[in-house]
Amino acid sequence: MSEQQFEPVIVGFLCNWCSYRAADLAGTSRTKYAPNMRAIRVMCSGRVDPQFVLKALREGADGVMIAGCHPGECHYVEGNIKALRRYVLLKRMLKQWGIEKERVQLVWASASEGNLLAEAVDRMTEEVRALGPLRWRQAVLGGNGHKPVETAEVEVEVEEV
Amino acid sequence: MSEKVGVYVCHCGTNIAGVVDVEEVSNWAGEQPNVVCSRDYKFMCSSLGQELIEEDIKEHGLTRIVVAACSPHMHEKTFRGATERGGLNPYLFEMANIREHNSWATTDKAAATHKAKALVNGAVERVVHHQPLEPIPVEINPATLVVGGGIAGISAALELADAGNHVYLVEREPSIGGHMAQLDKTFPTLDCSACILTPKMVDVEQHPNITLYSWSEVENISGYIGNFNVTVRKKARYVIEELCTGCGICEEKCPRKVVDEVFEAGLAQRKAIYTPFPQAVPKYPVLDPPNCTYFERGKCKACQILCPTGAIDFEQEDELLEFPVGNVILATGYDLFDSNRIPQYGYGHLANVFTSLEFERMVNASGPTDGKIVLRDGESVPQSVAIVHCVGSRDNNYHEYCSKVCCMYSLKFAHLVHERIPEAEVYNFYIDIRTPGKGYEEFYNRLLEEGTHFIRGRVADVTDAARLPGEEGKLIVQAEDTLIGKQRRIPVDMVILSAGMEARHDSQDVSLMFGMGCDFDGFFTERHPKLDPVATMTEGIFIAGACQGPKDIPDSVAQGAAAAARVAGLVNQETVMMEPVRASINKETCSGCRLCNDLCPYNAIVFHEDQKLSEVITALCQGCGTCVAACPSSAINGAHFTNEQVFSEIEGILWDVMEHQAVPA
Ligand SMILES: Cc1cc2nc3c(=O)[nH]c(=O)nc-3n(C[C@H](O)[C@H](O)[C@H](O)COP(=O)(O)OP(=O)(O)OC[C@H]3O[C@@H](n4cnc5c(N)ncnc54)[C@H](O)[C@@H]3O)c2cc1C
Ligand code: SF4
Ligand code: SF4
Ligand code: FES
């Protein structure tokens, strides 16, 4: 194992209308990109509860990508703007825990931008590969990982403007 | 909870099986908790594949179904159908996308097989938490709103009205007709634009099923498919429509003249009270207060005094009209690219550089020069004319896209110059000649025979700085002729800029108001670029014509009719079934903080002061889930995307890494 190159696991939360379709299009156009991102479909990037991100990191993901429609193009008017606001707050918190900023990324990709999404996955995969495994329990708890982290402990205060 | 899950891994011929070891995935899935039956099959979407699911449900008593195949955008509906036919609620099904997101995106077989397992496992863990859901029936109001009365909007309105449906047609300008009303002849057949358009406009006016609001704009729209509520601002015309006979005396007698920047493209004047063109529909004129002597100085009223029916009303105010509709067709058209943006082409400072729309007005027999092609002085007949293609199109500084109609109308212009001034030389400067359309290439060949000079190369600039003999007093068009690899300077009397089509300047505002998307260029986004070109991502909102992208009249008409057919289909159904992906608030846990209230883009959440509780109006909710993600009390349930379902999916797709998480290396 140790001699092999580290393959990060990235969870992608892709909005149904733009980014999920961008990933569909990347496939349909046979664009090849890193197989490291595993996609979960959400109706809108605005549905991405910060708890989803934390849950993914806690369960072993090395990185999380949130992808939605470009500002102004959200199917639900501006769910992506709400996602952006939450993302900014979430990043602040992750920083306090010493989690590198490359591990959680927000990407805009419209349904016609399969290439862009593929490139973002490639880029992020390399960035997270360079950082190495996350090892949440040590990173966040600083301990040996005996005590599982409950969602409630890491609940995020989200200001909505 | 113990559910019996059936997993079906599709080969999709070799599309999946060529990269993913489907057998291995299926065997592995069979060993996972809750999975009682797991198979791989060549084509799951075939009727045999679907029957497999139906039979297994009955035979093995399956309670949940997972199909690992293509994107749910391809076949979710198909497999929900099979699930339902097997006797289960269709929402007890989940799809794992192992084709678009996996086998087509990598060549690494081991990685793809591994990823497929993760995706299948995510779906299995999620589906266990699925709940049976019922689609929500919504009644469709049979009336339709069509926004924009260009040829696309006219076609859509007439199709619907002829089929017996009521249409509200809202046009911003004083008359319907759009750009087509400004054109002279239309390519490639050269039939006169007004001759084919006017009867359609009259049909609109006289149709018992069409309510036309011209000089009006949509101010607000709320609601959802089947049940929109529209507010239209009918701008004051200062003319009482019931009294006006359209005799035109007011216009004739009005002493104030202003340049007509809209219909005549700045080439002619109109009065302060005017109908933009003789065949205008409706026939009632519009008074333009900023240019009216009475509004300016309190004196004049010539129109009012002379109107034989007393139809002029200086006190008239804007009216707000409200009405319900079931569907909307947007046909707001395009703006012409502003040639001032390319200063080196001289428009605005070299008098004899014209835009294409100016030229259309000029060659029009009822236009400002009665159809004579003349220079800006109004008299001199040009002996040489340069037509510059692709102005603002196919140019990374302006628009990357091709405007599709400019080549054809440039050829049409060349023909019209030959026809009206047989001795004139015509030079068409082009990058490529694009003539894809019925009879279009033939039209090009005809122009080649008519003796037009075709010079292949993008024009660098247009100048009046003469350098060589014969250039004095001329406009010199400079371009690299890429066919002979030489710079050329062609002196001409007149230059026509074939400006491209661009999205309406306010298309972004319109798309926001109607809650649908537009692309970077501002054109409205269709639901699918190939398979669903007139629907949008918002149910009940359709698009037609040049607002969706550059197109010519035949394509605009086709889209208008297509959009009408889509709407008529919905109206015929009377009700539509909507995805039950909706939010609901748990009364027990809602703290009444009201955070969600302002968050909902559809104002679907109301607050009950008496109970200090929020509630989602199901019919208004579109299911985005924003409120679900934000509620600090976790009181909002997002059906089919519940926290529990997403959490389980996360755990499922991370099956392989959860382990070494527990025991840190
Ligand atoms: C110089 C030139 C020559 C051309 N020659 C030809 C030709 O020979 N043959 C051919 O096939 N095509 C030709 N075309 C293309 C043709 O003009 C278009 O294909 C056609 O006009 C598109 O129709 P439309 O209804 O989509 O848009 P438009 O004609 O732009 O009509 C849109 C209508 O919507 C109204 N509107 C816009 N926004 C709103 C709003 N918010 N609320 C209410 N109303 C609104 C506008 O006032 C307008 O009446 C030419 C184009 C140009 C520029
Ligand atoms: S955010 Fe949650 S708790 Fe607050 S009002 Fe809305 S549903 Fe109730
Ligand atoms: S999910 Fe919530 S925020 Fe989104 S439309 Fe429904 S009620 Fe509004
Ligand atoms: S639907 Fe894509 S971000 Fe909202």
CSV table of N, CA, C and O and ligand atoms in Angstrom, one decimal, chain B residues 584-586 589-597 599 605-607 612-616 627 630-636, ligand 2:
chain,number,residue,atom,x,y,z
B,584,SER,N,-41.5,19.8,3.9
B,584,SER,CA,-42.6,20.0,4.9
B,584,SER,C,-42.0,20.2,6.2
B,584,SER,O,-40.8,19.8,6.5
B,585,ILE,N,-42.7,20.9,7.1
B,585,ILE,CA,-42.1,21.3,8.4
B,585,ILE,C,-42.8,20.5,9.5
B,585,ILE,O,-44.0,20.4,9.5
B,586,ASN,N,-42.0,20.0,10.3
B,586,ASN,CA,-42.5,19.3,11.5
B,586,ASN,C,-42.9,20.2,12.6
B,586,ASN,O,-42.1,20.9,13.1
B,589,THR,N,-41.1,20.2,16.0
B,589,THR,CA,-39.7,20.6,16.2
B,589,THR,C,-39.5,22.0,15.8
B,589,THR,O,-38.5,22.6,16.1
B,590,CYS,N,-40.4,22.6,14.9
B,590,CYS,CA,-40.2,24.0,14.5
B,590,CYS,C,-40.2,24.9,15.7
B,590,CYS,O,-41.1,24.9,16.5
B,591,SER,N,-39.1,25.7,15.8
B,591,SER,CA,-39.0,26.7,16.9
B,591,SER,C,-39.6,28.0,16.6
B,591,SER,O,-39.7,28.9,17.4
B,592,GLY,N,-40.1,28.2,15.4
B,592,GLY,CA,-40.7,29.4,15.0
B,592,GLY,C,-39.7,30.5,14.8
B,592,GLY,O,-40.0,31.7,14.9
B,593,CYS,N,-38.5,30.2,14.5
B,593,CYS,CA,-37.4,31.2,14.3
B,593,CYS,C,-37.6,32.0,13.0
B,593,CYS,O,-37.1,33.1,12.9
B,594,ARG,N,-38.3,31.5,12.1
B,594,ARG,CA,-38.7,32.2,10.8
B,594,ARG,C,-37.5,32.3,9.9
B,594,ARG,O,-37.6,33.0,8.8
B,595,LEU,N,-36.4,31.7,10.2
B,595,LEU,CA,-35.2,31.8,9.3
B,595,LEU,C,-35.5,31.3,7.9
B,595,LEU,O,-35.1,31.9,6.9
B,596,CYS,N,-36.3,30.3,7.8
B,596,CYS,CA,-36.6,29.7,6.5
B,596,CYS,C,-37.5,30.6,5.7
B,596,CYS,O,-37.5,30.6,4.4
B,597,ASN,N,-38.3,31.5,6.4
B,597,ASN,CA,-39.4,32.2,5.7
B,597,ASN,C,-38.8,33.0,4.5
B,597,ASN,O,-39.4,33.0,3.4
B,599,LEU,N,-35.9,32.7,3.1
B,599,LEU,CA,-34.9,32.0,2.4
B,599,LEU,C,-35.5,31.4,1.1
B,599,LEU,O,-34.9,31.3,0.1
B,605,ILE,N,-43.1,29.5,2.1
B,605,ILE,CA,-43.2,29.2,3.5
B,605,ILE,C,-43.9,30.4,4.2
B,605,ILE,O,-43.5,31.5,4.0
B,606,VAL,N,-45.0,30.0,4.8
B,606,VAL,CA,-45.8,31.0,5.5
B,606,VAL,C,-45.6,30.9,7.0
B,606,VAL,O,-45.2,29.8,7.5
B,607,PHE,N,-45.8,31.9,7.8
B,607,PHE,CA,-45.6,31.9,9.2
B,607,PHE,C,-47.0,32.1,9.9
B,607,PHE,O,-47.7,33.0,9.5
B,612,LYS,N,-47.1,30.4,16.1
B,612,LYS,CA,-45.7,30.6,16.1
B,612,LYS,C,-44.9,29.5,15.4
B,612,LYS,O,-44.0,28.9,15.9
B,613,LEU,N,-45.5,29.1,14.2
B,613,LEU,CA,-45.0,28.0,13.5
B,613,LEU,C,-44.9,28.4,12.0
B,613,LEU,O,-45.7,29.1,11.5
B,614,SER,N,-43.9,27.8,11.3
B,614,SER,CA,-43.8,28.0,9.9
B,614,SER,C,-44.4,26.8,9.2
B,614,SER,O,-44.4,25.7,9.7
B,615,GLU,N,-45.0,27.1,8.0
B,615,GLU,CA,-45.5,26.0,7.2
B,615,GLU,C,-45.2,26.1,5.7
B,615,GLU,O,-45.2,27.2,5.2
B,616,VAL,N,-44.9,25.0,5.1
B,616,VAL,CA,-44.6,25.0,3.6
B,616,VAL,C,-45.9,24.8,2.8
B,616,VAL,O,-46.7,23.9,3.1
B,627,CYS,N,-34.2,25.5,2.4
B,627,CYS,CA,-34.7,25.7,3.7
B,627,CYS,C,-34.4,24.5,4.6
B,627,CYS,O,-34.0,24.6,5.8
B,630,ALA,N,-31.0,24.8,5.9
B,630,ALA,CA,-30.8,26.0,6.8
B,630,ALA,C,-31.5,25.9,8.2
B,630,ALA,O,-31.1,26.6,9.1
B,631,CYS,N,-32.5,25.1,8.3
B,631,CYS,CA,-33.3,25.1,9.5
B,631,CYS,C,-32.4,24.7,10.7
B,631,CYS,O,-31.9,23.6,10.7
B,632,PRO,N,-32.2,25.6,11.7
B,632,PRO,CA,-31.3,25.3,12.8
B,632,PRO,C,-31.9,24.2,13.7
B,632,PRO,O,-31.2,23.6,14.5
B,633,SER,N,-33.3,24.0,13.6
B,633,SER,CA,-33.9,23.0,14.4
B,633,SER,C,-34.1,21.6,13.7
B,633,SER,O,-34.7,20.7,14.2
B,634,SER,N,-33.5,21.5,12.5
B,634,SER,CA,-33.7,20.3,11.7
B,634,SER,C,-35.2,20.0,11.6
B,634,SER,O,-35.5,18.8,11.6
B,635,ALA,N,-36.0,21.0,11.5
B,635,ALA,CA,-37.5,20.7,11.5
B,635,ALA,C,-38.1,20.5,10.1
B,635,ALA,O,-39.2,20.2,10.0
B,636,ILE,N,-37.2,20.7,9.1
B,636,ILE,CA,-37.8,20.7,7.8
B,636,ILE,C,-37.4,19.4,7.1
B,636,ILE,O,-36.2,19.0,7.1
C,2,SF4,S1,-36.2,27.6,10.0
C,2,SF4,FE1,-37.0,25.8,10.9
C,2,SF4,S2,-37.5,26.3,13.0
C,2,SF4,FE2,-37.2,28.2,11.8
C,2,SF4,S3,-39.3,28.8,11.2
C,2,SF4,FE3,-38.4,27.6,9.5
C,2,SF4,S4,-39.0,25.5,10.0
C,2,SF4,FE4,-39.4,26.6,11.8
